[in-house]
Amino acid sequence: MARSNLQISILGSTGSVGASTLAVIDENPAYKVFALTAHRNAKLLFEQCEKYKPEFAVLSEAAGPEFTTLLVNSNLNTKLLVGESGLIEVASNPNVDIVMAAIVGAAGLESTLAAASNGKRLLLANKESLVMTGDLLKQVARDSGAEILPIDSEHNAIFQCLPQMKSSVHTDTRAGVEKVVLTASGGPFLDTPIEQLQSVTPEQACLHPKWSMGRKISVDSATMMNKGLEFIEACYLFDLEPSQVDVLIHPQSIVHSMVHYKDGSVLAQMANPDMRVPIAYGLAWPKRVSSGVAPLDLTVEEPLQFSKPDLSRFPCLRLGIEAAGERGSAPTVLNAANEVAVEAFLEGEIGFLEIPLIIESVRSQIPCEPAPSLAIIRDLDRQARRLSKELILKDFCRGASA
Ligand code: NAD
Ligand code: MG
């Protein structure tokens, strides 16, 4: 990355991580925005383009005409691309140095892979693409010389606490690491009586006590599937066995994760719960730049608490840990079923407790491929989605719990 002004494509710029990335860029104008992308929100994407003047904007096809109308009535030189090919173009363009992968879910897979296969610095927020592809994403990055910098706050914390590495994807210098501990806030239902969980609403599930995030990851936090996905993410990113990963509930979300060493030392990374911290770290690594986040003042924080998660309250966490143990295509299927079930919950089609039932049923019906190719991964993702939707249509869960 020899250019003085580093060029960045922000995939999913209208989302929560996307907005935080733009806020860090406001603090550090040396980064130049090359492309901004969104799904359907043409108006917000256009407002962002007016401010950052990127070369390209990308939208899903249906939202293209609305953006074009705004564009022709402006002086902006931004070019509009549409659909997945547009995302791939701005993730792989030779003028781009850094790609922030902040699209939610499997919709971010192909553009994340494009950044990884074109030698970019890949700021990986889109955990689902790593969960789906596992070692393959890392292999693609290794082959092209791309750097993967974890943006998920826990993995970013672990990365910060590991011995300094030449590149994020070479983890063989982890000498002396015994295990890592992922912290989890426990989400909005940590203390809700279990018998009330079936009737919680999407709005309640999205009201996270510590983090303001998109709706899908908010529901994942409420079920703790988010920690299940992060468990898998940690195994892949840092070449760990599931026995080397622990989860602790830490409701204050100040300690973002920890690394235990053989000599008994434990290194933890702390910060106020704000995604601008890991984003700034990923952008500037191995240097540090300002994130705009207020300094942490431990004297005013509530006492920091840690406890073990209750897997009977959070079956999605158990399902994530089980899939991490199986590896192969198990995490792909888990992720696809979860995405469909969460969407159905957000649409009011199923209850909160039916999310793990659907995932478990789909997992039991699709055998695990031990070493799937990308083509098999894409195919199993489609199969798992189809099966999940069939189960929802058949009202499987209501039948099962009746
Ligand atoms: P969000 O819902 O707020 O934003 C998602 C972005 O992706 C939006 O810009 C949206 O327009 C775009 N998008 C959605 N569907 C798309 C599609 N089909 N095609 C193209 N673009 C599409 O989500 P978020 O909370 O910012 O999370 C983004 C990713 O980062 C997720 O993978 C999440 O797990 C991860 N992450 C988020 C946080 C957080 O604090 N929000 C923390 C850690 C990791
Ligand atoms: Mg996280």
Short mmCIF file of C-alpha atoms and ligand atoms in Angstrom, two decimals:
data_model
loop_
_atom_site.label_atom_id
_atom_site.label_comp_id
_atom_site.label_asym_id
_atom_site.label_seq_id
_atom_site.Cartn_x
_atom_site.Cartn_y
_atom_site.Cartn_z
CA MET A 1 0.00 0.00 0.00
CA ALA A 2 2.39 2.69 -1.27
CA ARG A 3 -0.12 5.43 -2.12
CA SER A 4 -0.22 8.40 0.26
CA ASN A 5 -4.02 8.55 0.17
CA LEU A 6 -5.35 5.06 0.72
CA GLN A 7 -8.50 4.30 -1.25
CA ILE A 8 -11.29 2.41 0.44
CA SER A 9 -14.46 0.72 -0.78
CA ILE A 10 -17.10 0.48 1.93
CA LEU A 11 -19.49 -2.36 1.16
CA GLY A 12 -22.67 -1.77 3.15
CA SER A 13 -21.95 1.90 3.84
CA THR A 14 -25.56 2.67 4.85
CA GLY A 15 -25.50 0.12 7.68
CA SER A 16 -24.33 0.38 11.23
CA VAL A 17 -20.70 -0.68 10.60
CA GLY A 18 -20.67 1.30 7.35
CA ALA A 19 -21.70 4.49 9.16
CA SER A 20 -19.07 3.89 11.86
CA THR A 21 -16.44 3.43 9.14
CA LEU A 22 -17.36 6.78 7.59
CA ALA A 23 -17.15 8.37 11.05
CA VAL A 24 -13.58 7.08 11.46
CA ILE A 25 -12.72 8.41 7.99
CA ASP A 26 -14.07 11.82 9.08
CA GLU A 27 -11.39 11.71 11.79
CA ASN A 28 -8.71 10.64 9.30
CA PRO A 29 -9.11 12.42 5.96
CA ALA A 30 -6.01 10.70 4.52
CA TYR A 31 -8.33 7.80 3.65
CA LYS A 32 -10.14 8.44 0.39
CA VAL A 33 -13.54 6.87 -0.26
CA PHE A 34 -13.44 5.04 -3.60
CA ALA A 35 -16.86 3.36 -3.48
CA LEU A 36 -19.95 3.23 -1.29
CA THR A 37 -22.61 0.54 -1.55
CA ALA A 38 -26.10 -0.17 -0.23
CA HIS A 39 -28.94 -2.57 -0.83
CA ARG A 40 -32.04 -0.43 -1.40
CA ASN A 41 -31.62 2.88 0.43
CA ALA A 42 -30.86 5.06 -2.61
CA LYS A 43 -31.56 8.31 -0.73
CA LEU A 44 -29.10 7.69 2.10
CA LEU A 45 -26.48 6.34 -0.30
CA PHE A 46 -26.85 9.47 -2.42
CA GLU A 47 -26.42 11.70 0.66
CA GLN A 48 -23.25 9.80 1.54
CA CYS A 49 -22.02 10.21 -2.05
CA GLU A 50 -22.62 13.97 -1.90
CA LYS A 51 -20.39 14.16 1.16
CA TYR A 52 -17.60 11.71 0.20
CA LYS A 53 -17.66 12.00 -3.61
CA PRO A 54 -16.69 8.41 -4.38
CA GLU A 55 -15.85 7.19 -7.89
CA PHE A 56 -18.56 4.54 -7.66
CA ALA A 57 -21.83 3.85 -5.89
CA VAL A 58 -23.42 0.41 -5.98
CA LEU A 59 -27.05 -0.49 -5.33
CA SER A 60 -29.26 -3.50 -5.88
CA GLU A 61 -30.90 -3.32 -9.29
CA ALA A 62 -34.35 -2.33 -8.08
CA ALA A 63 -33.00 0.80 -6.36
CA GLY A 64 -30.89 1.94 -9.33
CA PRO A 65 -33.49 4.19 -11.05
CA GLU A 66 -34.17 6.23 -7.87
CA PHE A 67 -30.44 6.89 -7.49
CA THR A 68 -30.06 7.78 -11.17
CA THR A 69 -32.80 10.39 -10.84
CA LEU A 70 -31.00 11.97 -7.88
CA LEU A 71 -27.69 11.79 -9.77
CA VAL A 72 -28.86 13.53 -12.96
CA ASN A 73 -30.17 16.46 -10.90
CA SER A 74 -26.79 16.94 -9.19
CA ASN A 75 -23.20 17.87 -10.07
CA LEU A 76 -21.85 14.61 -8.74
CA ASN A 77 -19.42 12.59 -10.91
CA THR A 78 -20.05 9.34 -9.07
CA LYS A 79 -20.83 6.42 -11.40
CA LEU A 80 -23.60 4.01 -10.47
CA LEU A 81 -23.14 0.25 -10.73
CA VAL A 82 -25.82 -2.25 -9.83
CA GLY A 83 -26.05 -5.75 -8.41
CA GLU A 84 -23.46 -8.28 -7.38
CA SER A 85 -21.19 -7.58 -10.37
CA GLY A 86 -20.98 -3.95 -9.19
CA LEU A 87 -20.01 -5.05 -5.68
CA ILE A 88 -17.34 -7.36 -7.09
CA GLU A 89 -16.00 -4.57 -9.31
CA VAL A 90 -15.53 -2.10 -6.43
CA ALA A 91 -14.08 -4.81 -4.15
CA SER A 92 -11.48 -5.84 -6.72
CA ASN A 93 -10.70 -2.61 -8.62
CA PRO A 94 -6.91 -2.13 -8.90
CA ASN A 95 -7.20 1.42 -7.50
CA VAL A 96 -8.62 0.13 -4.21
CA ASP A 97 -6.33 -0.56 -1.26
CA ILE A 98 -8.81 -1.36 1.50
CA VAL A 99 -12.22 -3.04 1.41
CA MET A 100 -14.57 -2.79 4.36
CA ALA A 101 -16.82 -5.87 4.10
CA ALA A 102 -19.87 -4.67 6.05
CA ILE A 103 -22.75 -6.19 4.12
CA VAL A 104 -24.88 -8.35 6.37
CA GLY A 105 -25.16 -12.09 5.78
CA ALA A 106 -24.37 -14.30 2.80
CA ALA A 107 -25.18 -11.38 0.49
CA GLY A 108 -21.63 -10.22 1.28
CA LEU A 109 -19.94 -13.48 0.29
CA GLU A 110 -18.95 -12.86 -3.33
CA SER A 111 -17.67 -9.32 -2.78
CA THR A 112 -15.70 -10.43 0.30
CA LEU A 113 -14.15 -13.22 -1.76
CA ALA A 114 -13.37 -10.72 -4.53
CA ALA A 115 -11.47 -8.49 -2.09
CA ALA A 116 -9.64 -11.52 -0.67
CA SER A 117 -8.65 -12.83 -4.09
CA ASN A 118 -7.37 -9.44 -5.28
CA GLY A 119 -4.79 -8.78 -2.59
CA LYS A 120 -6.72 -6.09 -0.71
CA ARG A 121 -6.61 -5.23 2.95
CA LEU A 122 -9.90 -6.85 3.89
CA LEU A 123 -11.59 -5.36 6.94
CA LEU A 124 -13.85 -8.27 7.79
CA ALA A 125 -17.05 -7.30 9.57
CA ASN A 126 -19.19 -9.66 7.45
CA LYS A 127 -18.54 -12.66 9.71
CA GLU A 128 -21.07 -14.78 7.81
CA SER A 129 -18.76 -15.07 4.78
CA LEU A 130 -15.96 -16.49 6.92
CA VAL A 131 -18.36 -18.80 8.75
CA MET A 132 -19.63 -20.08 5.39
CA THR A 133 -16.27 -20.59 3.71
CA GLY A 134 -13.87 -21.08 6.62
CA ASP A 135 -10.39 -22.10 5.58
CA LEU A 136 -11.16 -21.36 1.92
CA LEU A 137 -11.47 -17.60 2.48
CA LYS A 138 -8.17 -17.61 4.32
CA GLN A 139 -6.56 -19.70 1.58
CA VAL A 140 -7.78 -17.31 -1.11
CA ALA A 141 -6.34 -14.39 0.88
CA ARG A 142 -3.06 -16.16 1.45
CA ASP A 143 -2.69 -16.93 -2.27
CA SER A 144 -3.27 -13.31 -3.32
CA GLY A 145 -1.36 -11.67 -0.47
CA ALA A 146 -4.53 -10.07 0.94
CA GLU A 147 -4.52 -9.11 4.62
CA ILE A 148 -7.58 -10.07 6.66
CA LEU A 149 -8.10 -7.73 9.61
CA PRO A 150 -10.93 -8.82 11.91
CA ILE A 151 -13.41 -6.03 12.65
CA ASP A 152 -15.75 -8.02 14.87
CA SER A 153 -14.81 -6.43 18.20
CA GLU A 154 -13.99 -9.75 19.90
CA HIS A 155 -11.71 -10.99 17.13
CA ASN A 156 -10.15 -7.58 16.80
CA ALA A 157 -9.44 -7.73 20.54
CA ILE A 158 -7.88 -11.20 20.24
CA PHE A 159 -5.82 -10.04 17.28
CA GLN A 160 -4.57 -7.12 19.38
CA CYS A 161 -3.67 -9.47 22.26
CA LEU A 162 -1.83 -12.05 20.15
CA PRO A 163 1.91 -11.70 19.50
CA GLN A 164 2.45 -9.13 16.72
CA MET A 165 2.22 -10.90 13.39
CA LYS A 166 3.69 -10.01 10.04
CA SER A 167 0.28 -10.44 8.47
CA SER A 168 -3.10 -11.29 9.87
CA VAL A 169 -3.40 -14.54 7.99
CA HIS A 170 -0.10 -16.00 9.23
CA THR A 171 -0.90 -17.22 12.69
CA ASP A 172 2.02 -19.57 13.25
CA THR A 173 3.71 -17.18 15.66
CA ARG A 174 1.11 -17.80 18.36
CA ALA A 175 3.70 -19.41 20.60
CA GLY A 176 2.48 -19.96 24.10
CA VAL A 177 -1.21 -19.27 23.47
CA GLU A 178 -3.32 -21.59 25.62
CA LYS A 179 -6.83 -20.40 24.77
CA VAL A 180 -8.91 -17.39 23.86
CA VAL A 181 -11.97 -16.13 25.71
CA LEU A 182 -14.74 -14.47 23.72
CA THR A 183 -16.78 -12.11 25.84
CA ALA A 184 -20.52 -11.73 25.24
CA SER A 185 -22.90 -9.12 26.58
CA GLY A 186 -25.66 -11.74 26.84
CA GLY A 187 -28.02 -9.50 24.85
CA PRO A 188 -31.40 -8.13 25.90
CA PHE A 189 -32.77 -11.44 27.26
CA LEU A 190 -29.99 -12.41 29.63
CA ASP A 191 -32.31 -12.31 32.65
CA THR A 192 -35.73 -12.66 30.98
CA PRO A 193 -37.67 -15.64 32.41
CA ILE A 194 -37.34 -18.46 29.87
CA GLU A 195 -41.13 -18.96 29.69
CA GLN A 196 -41.48 -15.38 28.36
CA LEU A 197 -38.98 -15.84 25.52
CA GLN A 198 -41.40 -17.34 22.99
CA SER A 199 -43.53 -14.19 22.97
CA VAL A 200 -40.77 -11.56 22.71
CA THR A 201 -41.18 -9.21 19.75
CA PRO A 202 -38.63 -8.29 17.07
CA GLU A 203 -38.50 -4.77 18.56
CA GLN A 204 -37.58 -6.17 22.00
CA ALA A 205 -35.00 -8.49 20.43
CA CYS A 206 -33.40 -5.57 18.57
CA LEU A 207 -33.07 -3.41 21.70
CA HIS A 208 -29.52 -4.33 22.57
CA PRO A 209 -28.37 -3.05 25.96
CA LYS A 210 -24.85 -2.04 24.86
CA TRP A 211 -24.46 -1.95 21.08
CA SER A 212 -26.48 -0.23 18.37
CA MET A 213 -26.41 -2.58 15.38
CA GLY A 214 -28.35 -3.78 12.35
CA ARG A 215 -31.47 -5.87 12.94
CA LYS A 216 -30.07 -9.26 11.91
CA ILE A 217 -27.03 -9.14 14.19
CA SER A 218 -29.21 -7.71 16.98
CA VAL A 219 -31.45 -10.79 16.84
CA ASP A 220 -28.32 -12.96 16.66
CA SER A 221 -27.14 -11.28 19.85
CA ALA A 222 -30.48 -11.93 21.53
CA THR A 223 -30.34 -15.66 20.67
CA MET A 224 -26.56 -15.69 21.19
CA MET A 225 -26.15 -17.18 17.72
CA ASN A 226 -23.90 -14.18 17.25
CA LYS A 227 -21.50 -15.74 19.76
CA GLY A 228 -21.97 -19.11 18.07
CA LEU A 229 -20.93 -17.56 14.74
CA GLU A 230 -18.07 -15.77 16.49
CA PHE A 231 -16.93 -19.05 18.04
CA ILE A 232 -16.63 -20.51 14.53
CA GLU A 233 -15.01 -17.29 13.29
CA ALA A 234 -12.37 -17.51 16.06
CA CYS A 235 -11.52 -21.15 15.23
CA TYR A 236 -11.00 -20.31 11.55
CA LEU A 237 -9.27 -16.95 11.92
CA PHE A 238 -6.78 -17.99 14.56
CA ASP A 239 -6.40 -21.71 13.72
CA LEU A 240 -7.84 -22.83 17.04
CA GLU A 241 -9.53 -26.03 18.12
CA PRO A 242 -12.95 -25.55 19.74
CA SER A 243 -11.39 -26.73 23.04
CA GLN A 244 -9.18 -23.60 22.91
CA VAL A 245 -12.14 -21.19 22.77
CA ASP A 246 -14.24 -20.20 25.78
CA VAL A 247 -17.21 -17.86 26.05
CA LEU A 248 -17.87 -15.67 29.08
CA ILE A 249 -20.86 -13.43 29.65
CA HIS A 250 -19.65 -9.92 30.42
CA PRO A 251 -22.67 -7.59 30.42
CA GLN A 252 -20.64 -4.36 30.60
CA SER A 253 -18.98 -5.00 27.18
CA ILE A 254 -15.76 -3.27 28.23
CA VAL A 255 -13.40 -6.25 27.93
CA HIS A 256 -13.80 -7.24 24.29
CA SER A 257 -11.97 -10.57 24.56
CA MET A 258 -8.85 -12.12 26.11
CA VAL A 259 -5.94 -14.40 25.32
CA HIS A 260 -4.61 -16.85 27.93
CA TYR A 261 -0.93 -17.80 27.72
CA LYS A 262 0.88 -20.89 29.01
CA ASP A 263 2.63 -18.96 31.80
CA GLY A 264 -0.68 -17.86 33.32
CA SER A 265 -0.67 -14.38 31.77
CA VAL A 266 -3.98 -13.16 30.38
CA LEU A 267 -4.02 -10.25 27.91
CA ALA A 268 -7.33 -8.45 27.46
CA GLN A 269 -8.30 -5.56 25.22
CA MET A 270 -10.63 -2.96 26.72
CA ALA A 271 -12.46 0.00 25.21
CA ASN A 272 -15.85 1.63 25.34
CA PRO A 273 -18.30 -0.49 23.33
CA ASP A 274 -18.10 1.34 20.01
CA MET A 275 -17.26 -0.21 16.63
CA ARG A 276 -15.15 2.80 15.66
CA VAL A 277 -12.36 1.35 17.85
CA PRO A 278 -11.85 -1.93 15.94
CA ILE A 279 -12.50 -0.15 12.62
CA ALA A 280 -9.75 2.42 13.29
CA TYR A 281 -7.40 -0.40 14.33
CA GLY A 282 -8.11 -2.35 11.13
CA LEU A 283 -7.70 0.69 8.91
CA ALA A 284 -4.35 1.76 10.32
CA TRP A 285 -2.77 -1.53 11.49
CA PRO A 286 0.03 -1.84 12.51
CA LYS A 287 -0.16 1.89 13.29
CA ARG A 288 -2.88 3.54 15.37
CA VAL A 289 -5.10 6.47 14.41
CA SER A 290 -7.79 8.36 16.27
CA SER A 291 -11.21 6.67 16.28
CA GLY A 292 -13.14 9.59 17.78
CA VAL A 293 -14.27 7.38 20.68
CA ALA A 294 -14.21 8.82 24.20
CA PRO A 295 -11.42 7.47 26.42
CA LEU A 296 -12.38 4.64 28.72
CA ASP A 297 -12.74 5.70 32.36
CA LEU A 298 -12.84 2.59 34.53
CA THR A 299 -13.55 4.66 37.67
CA VAL A 300 -17.03 5.52 36.39
CA GLU A 301 -17.91 2.08 34.96
CA GLU A 302 -20.04 -0.39 36.89
CA PRO A 303 -17.96 -3.27 38.28
CA LEU A 304 -16.91 -5.66 35.51
CA GLN A 305 -18.69 -9.01 35.83
CA PHE A 306 -17.99 -12.34 34.14
CA SER A 307 -20.01 -15.56 34.20
CA LYS A 308 -20.46 -18.74 32.18
CA PRO A 309 -23.29 -18.78 29.60
CA ASP A 310 -26.30 -21.02 30.22
CA LEU A 311 -26.54 -23.19 27.09
CA SER A 312 -30.11 -24.28 27.89
CA ARG A 313 -31.20 -20.61 27.77
CA PHE A 314 -29.17 -20.04 24.59
CA PRO A 315 -29.48 -23.18 22.38
CA CYS A 316 -28.16 -21.20 19.38
CA LEU A 317 -24.81 -20.84 21.12
CA ARG A 318 -24.70 -24.61 21.62
CA LEU A 319 -25.53 -25.12 17.92
CA GLY A 320 -22.70 -22.78 16.93
CA ILE A 321 -20.19 -24.58 19.13
CA GLU A 322 -21.31 -27.94 17.74
CA ALA A 323 -20.89 -26.73 14.15
CA ALA A 324 -17.41 -25.41 15.01
CA GLY A 325 -16.53 -28.92 16.20
CA GLU A 326 -17.74 -30.53 12.98
CA ARG A 327 -16.18 -27.90 10.66
CA GLY A 328 -16.56 -28.74 6.94
CA SER A 329 -19.93 -27.58 5.66
CA ALA A 330 -21.63 -27.63 9.09
CA PRO A 331 -21.13 -23.87 9.69
CA THR A 332 -22.39 -23.09 6.14
CA VAL A 333 -25.66 -24.88 6.80
CA LEU A 334 -25.99 -23.42 10.30
CA ASN A 335 -25.50 -19.91 8.93
CA ALA A 336 -28.00 -20.29 6.09
CA ALA A 337 -30.72 -21.73 8.33
CA ASN A 338 -30.09 -18.99 10.88
CA GLU A 339 -30.38 -16.22 8.28
CA VAL A 340 -33.71 -17.56 7.05
CA ALA A 341 -35.06 -18.15 10.55
CA VAL A 342 -34.03 -14.69 11.78
CA GLU A 343 -35.66 -13.07 8.76
CA ALA A 344 -38.85 -15.04 9.45
CA PHE A 345 -38.76 -13.95 13.10
CA LEU A 346 -38.29 -10.31 12.06
CA GLU A 347 -41.27 -10.67 9.69
CA GLY A 348 -43.44 -12.07 12.50
CA GLU A 349 -43.74 -15.48 10.84
CA ILE A 350 -42.21 -17.50 13.68
CA GLY A 351 -41.62 -17.06 17.40
CA PHE A 352 -38.25 -16.43 19.02
CA LEU A 353 -37.80 -19.98 20.33
CA GLU A 354 -38.49 -21.44 16.90
CA ILE A 355 -35.24 -20.01 15.55
CA PRO A 356 -33.05 -22.75 17.10
CA LEU A 357 -35.64 -25.45 16.28
CA ILE A 358 -35.46 -24.63 12.57
CA ILE A 359 -31.67 -24.51 12.59
CA GLU A 360 -31.35 -27.82 14.43
CA SER A 361 -33.80 -29.53 12.09
CA VAL A 362 -32.03 -28.27 8.95
CA ARG A 363 -28.64 -29.26 10.35
CA SER A 364 -29.88 -32.78 11.04
CA GLN A 365 -31.23 -33.15 7.49
CA ILE A 366 -28.15 -32.01 5.54
CA PRO A 367 -25.11 -34.24 6.04
CA CYS A 368 -21.81 -32.48 6.73
CA GLU A 369 -19.29 -32.41 3.85
CA PRO A 370 -15.86 -32.59 5.50
CA ALA A 371 -13.95 -30.55 2.88
CA PRO A 372 -16.41 -28.67 0.65
CA SER A 373 -15.32 -26.66 -2.40
CA LEU A 374 -16.74 -23.19 -2.95
CA ALA A 375 -19.22 -24.64 -5.44
CA ILE A 376 -20.43 -27.13 -2.83
CA ILE A 377 -20.65 -24.37 -0.23
CA ARG A 378 -22.83 -22.26 -2.52
CA ASP A 379 -25.00 -25.27 -3.26
CA LEU A 380 -25.40 -26.28 0.41
CA ASP A 381 -26.22 -22.69 1.31
CA ARG A 382 -29.06 -22.77 -1.25
CA GLN A 383 -30.27 -26.19 -0.05
CA ALA A 384 -30.31 -25.12 3.60
CA ARG A 385 -32.24 -21.94 2.76
CA ARG A 386 -34.80 -23.88 0.74
CA LEU A 387 -35.28 -26.40 3.52
CA SER A 388 -35.58 -23.70 6.18
CA LYS A 389 -38.24 -21.88 4.16
CA GLU A 390 -40.16 -25.13 3.64
CA LEU A 391 -40.14 -25.76 7.38
CA ILE A 392 -41.44 -22.26 8.06
CA LEU A 393 -44.17 -22.61 5.43
CA LYS A 394 -45.20 -25.97 6.86
CA ASP A 395 -45.55 -24.32 10.22
CA PHE A 396 -43.18 -27.05 11.41
CA CYS A 397 -42.30 -25.32 14.62
CA ARG A 398 -45.79 -24.61 15.84
CA GLY A 399 -46.58 -28.26 15.07
CA ALA A 400 -43.48 -29.43 16.91
CA SER A 401 -44.16 -27.39 20.02
CA ALA A 402 -47.92 -28.16 20.11
P1 NAD B 1 -26.83 -3.37 8.86
O1 NAD B 1 -28.07 -4.12 8.62
O2 NAD B 1 -26.88 -2.15 9.70
O3 NAD B 1 -26.17 -2.94 7.46
C1 NAD B 1 -26.06 -3.87 6.41
C2 NAD B 1 -25.56 -3.19 5.15
O4 NAD B 1 -25.54 -4.17 4.12
C3 NAD B 1 -26.44 -2.04 4.65
O5 NAD B 1 -25.65 -1.05 4.06
C4 NAD B 1 -27.32 -2.72 3.60
O6 NAD B 1 -27.78 -1.81 2.61
C5 NAD B 1 -26.35 -3.73 3.02
N1 NAD B 1 -27.07 -4.89 2.48
C6 NAD B 1 -27.99 -5.65 3.13
N2 NAD B 1 -28.44 -6.63 2.30
C7 NAD B 1 -27.78 -6.49 1.14
C8 NAD B 1 -27.82 -7.17 -0.11
N3 NAD B 1 -28.64 -8.22 -0.32
N4 NAD B 1 -27.00 -6.74 -1.10
C9 NAD B 1 -26.18 -5.70 -0.92
N5 NAD B 1 -26.10 -5.00 0.24
C10 NAD B 1 -26.89 -5.39 1.25
O7 NAD B 1 -25.77 -4.42 9.45
P2 NAD B 1 -24.55 -4.13 10.43
O8 NAD B 1 -24.99 -4.17 11.83
O9 NAD B 1 -23.77 -2.94 9.94
O10 NAD B 1 -23.68 -5.45 10.19
C11 NAD B 1 -22.93 -5.64 9.01
C12 NAD B 1 -22.04 -6.86 9.18
O11 NAD B 1 -21.08 -6.58 10.21
C13 NAD B 1 -22.77 -8.12 9.63
O12 NAD B 1 -22.16 -9.24 9.04
C14 NAD B 1 -22.56 -8.16 11.13
O13 NAD B 1 -22.58 -9.47 11.65
C15 NAD B 1 -21.16 -7.55 11.24
N6 NAD B 1 -20.90 -6.90 12.52
C16 NAD B 1 -21.66 -5.84 12.91
C17 NAD B 1 -21.41 -5.21 14.14
C18 NAD B 1 -22.21 -4.00 14.57
O14 NAD B 1 -21.88 -3.43 15.61
N7 NAD B 1 -23.21 -3.58 13.85
C19 NAD B 1 -20.40 -5.71 14.97
C20 NAD B 1 -19.65 -6.80 14.54
C21 NAD B 1 -19.90 -7.39 13.32
MG MG B 2 -18.86 -9.27 17.88
#
